[in-house]
């Protein structure tokens, strides 16, 4: 590759070079972590499983706290077991309107399961299961947003848990 020396001396080239160095430094300093989400279907997880995950380079776990119409009955024990090996534990709640449960009830159940000292993120998933949503998409969005807004107002760090095929 031939680069004309006169080009290297220009102010523009110096600016490009400095920008290149800055972007390179940002890319090199970015740290990615492996994590795993554990659904309600997984049941009760033993502490030894979390130990194995931690030793297998997983840096965090995301536990299901609420699944469609009720809290995950294994959440408290799974959370306690995960705390033995992970300092970074987030949660997700699979929201569904198909069970005629008010958004206030859903919020109350989630908050009760997490407790007031929970400091991780709470991701809300719009359930992808048939029968969970009405045909009125405006109502569905308002229902979901009401839950997210109330949880955020109550001090939870709320995010969206989704993929290309959800909702």
Coordinates of C-alpha atoms in Angstrom, one line a residue:
X1 CA 0.0 0.0 0.0
X2 CA 1.4 3.4 -1.0
X3 CA 0.3 6.5 1.0
X4 CA 1.5 9.9 -0.1
X5 CA 3.5 11.5 2.7
X6 CA 2.0 14.9 2.0
X7 CA -1.5 13.4 2.8
X8 CA -0.2 12.1 6.2
X9 CA 0.8 15.7 7.2
X10 CA -2.6 17.2 6.6
X11 CA -4.9 18.2 9.5
X12 CA -7.7 16.1 8.1
X13 CA -5.6 13.0 8.1
X14 CA -4.5 13.6 11.7
X15 CA -8.1 14.0 12.7
X16 CA -9.0 10.7 11.0
X17 CA -6.1 8.9 12.6
X18 CA -7.1 10.2 16.1
X19 CA -10.7 9.2 15.5
X20 CA -9.5 5.7 14.4
X21 CA -7.5 5.4 17.6
X22 CA -10.4 6.4 19.7
X23 CA -12.8 4.0 18.1
X24 CA -10.2 1.2 18.3
X25 CA -9.7 1.9 22.0
X26 CA -13.5 1.7 22.6
X27 CA -13.8 -1.6 20.7
X28 CA -10.9 -3.1 22.6
X29 CA -12.2 -2.0 25.9
X30 CA -15.7 -3.5 25.4
X31 CA -16.4 -6.5 27.6
X32 CA -19.0 -9.0 26.6
X33 CA -20.3 -11.6 29.1
X34 CA -22.1 -14.8 28.6
X35 CA -25.4 -15.2 30.4
X36 CA -28.2 -17.7 30.6
X37 CA -31.9 -17.3 31.1
X38 CA -33.7 -19.9 33.1
X39 CA -37.5 -20.2 32.5
X40 CA -40.2 -21.4 34.8
X41 CA -40.3 -24.7 33.0
X42 CA -36.8 -25.5 34.3
X43 CA -38.2 -26.1 37.8
X44 CA -36.1 -25.9 40.9
X45 CA -32.4 -25.5 40.1
X46 CA -29.8 -26.9 42.6
X47 CA -26.9 -24.6 43.7
X48 CA -24.4 -27.1 42.2
X49 CA -25.9 -26.3 38.8
X50 CA -25.3 -22.6 39.3
X51 CA -21.8 -23.4 40.4
X52 CA -21.2 -25.4 37.2
X53 CA -22.6 -22.5 35.1
X54 CA -20.4 -20.0 36.9
X55 CA -17.3 -22.2 36.3
X56 CA -18.3 -22.6 32.6
X57 CA -17.7 -18.9 32.0
X58 CA -21.3 -17.6 32.5
X59 CA -21.1 -14.2 34.1
X60 CA -24.8 -13.7 34.9
X61 CA -28.2 -15.4 35.0
X62 CA -31.7 -14.2 34.2
X63 CA -34.4 -16.0 36.2
X64 CA -38.1 -16.1 35.5
X65 CA -40.1 -14.5 38.2
X66 CA -43.5 -14.4 36.7
X67 CA -45.0 -16.7 34.0
X68 CA -48.2 -15.6 32.2
X69 CA -50.6 -15.7 35.1
X70 CA -48.7 -16.4 38.3
X71 CA -45.3 -16.0 40.0
X72 CA -42.8 -18.8 39.4
X73 CA -43.1 -21.1 42.4
X74 CA -39.4 -21.9 42.2
X75 CA -38.2 -18.3 41.9
X76 CA -37.2 -17.7 45.5
X77 CA -35.2 -21.0 45.8
X78 CA -33.6 -20.5 42.4
X79 CA -32.7 -16.9 43.3
X80 CA -31.1 -18.0 46.6
X81 CA -29.2 -20.8 44.9
X82 CA -28.0 -18.5 42.2
X83 CA -26.8 -15.9 44.7
X84 CA -24.2 -18.4 46.0
X85 CA -22.3 -18.2 42.7
X86 CA -23.5 -15.0 40.9
X87 CA -23.4 -11.4 41.9
X88 CA -25.2 -10.4 38.7
X89 CA -28.7 -11.8 38.7
X90 CA -31.5 -10.3 36.5
X91 CA -35.1 -11.5 36.2
X92 CA -37.8 -11.6 33.5
X93 CA -41.5 -11.7 33.7
X94 CA -43.6 -13.2 30.9
X95 CA -46.7 -11.0 30.7
X96 CA -50.0 -12.3 29.3
X97 CA -53.4 -10.7 29.3
X98 CA -55.3 -13.9 28.4
X99 CA -56.1 -14.8 32.0
X100 CA -58.3 -11.8 32.9
X101 CA -55.8 -10.7 35.6
X102 CA -55.6 -7.0 36.1
X103 CA -52.3 -5.3 35.4
X104 CA -52.3 -4.1 39.1
X105 CA -52.4 -7.7 40.3
X106 CA -49.6 -8.7 38.0
X107 CA -47.5 -5.7 39.3
X108 CA -48.3 -6.7 42.9
X109 CA -47.3 -10.3 42.4
X110 CA -44.0 -9.4 40.7
X111 CA -43.1 -6.8 43.3
X112 CA -44.0 -9.3 46.1
X113 CA -41.8 -12.0 44.6
X114 CA -38.8 -9.7 44.1
X115 CA -39.0 -7.9 47.4
X116 CA -38.0 -4.3 48.1
X117 CA -34.2 -5.0 48.1
X118 CA -34.0 -6.4 44.6
X119 CA -31.4 -4.4 42.6
X120 CA -31.1 -6.2 39.3
X121 CA -32.9 -5.5 36.1
X122 CA -36.4 -6.8 35.4
X123 CA -37.1 -7.6 31.8
X124 CA -40.7 -7.8 30.6
X125 CA -41.5 -10.3 27.9
X126 CA -44.8 -10.0 25.9
X127 CA -45.8 -13.7 26.0
X128 CA -45.6 -15.3 22.6
X129 CA -48.1 -18.0 23.5
X130 CA -51.5 -18.3 21.7
X131 CA -54.5 -16.8 23.6
X132 CA -52.4 -14.3 25.6
X133 CA -53.4 -11.2 23.7
X134 CA -56.5 -9.6 22.4
X135 CA -56.9 -8.6 18.8
X136 CA -56.9 -5.0 19.9
X137 CA -53.2 -4.2 19.6
X138 CA -53.6 -0.7 21.1
X139 CA -55.1 -2.2 24.2
X140 CA -52.3 -4.8 24.4
X141 CA -49.6 -2.2 24.2
X142 CA -51.3 0.0 26.8
X143 CA -51.6 -3.1 29.1
X144 CA -47.9 -3.9 28.7
X145 CA -46.8 -0.2 29.1
X146 CA -49.0 0.2 32.2
X147 CA -47.1 -2.7 33.9
X148 CA -43.7 -1.4 32.7
X149 CA -44.4 2.2 33.8
X150 CA -45.7 1.2 37.3
X151 CA -42.7 -1.1 38.0
X152 CA -40.3 1.6 36.8
X153 CA -42.1 4.2 39.0
X154 CA -41.8 1.8 42.0
X155 CA -38.0 1.8 41.5
X156 CA -37.3 -1.3 39.3
X157 CA -34.9 -1.2 36.4
X158 CA -37.2 -2.3 33.6
X159 CA -36.2 -3.6 30.2
X160 CA -37.7 -5.5 27.3
X161 CA -37.0 -9.3 26.9
X162 CA -37.9 -10.3 23.4
X163 CA -36.9 -11.9 20.1
X164 CA -37.9 -11.8 16.5
X165 CA -41.0 -14.1 16.9
X166 CA -42.6 -12.6 20.1
X167 CA -45.8 -10.6 19.8

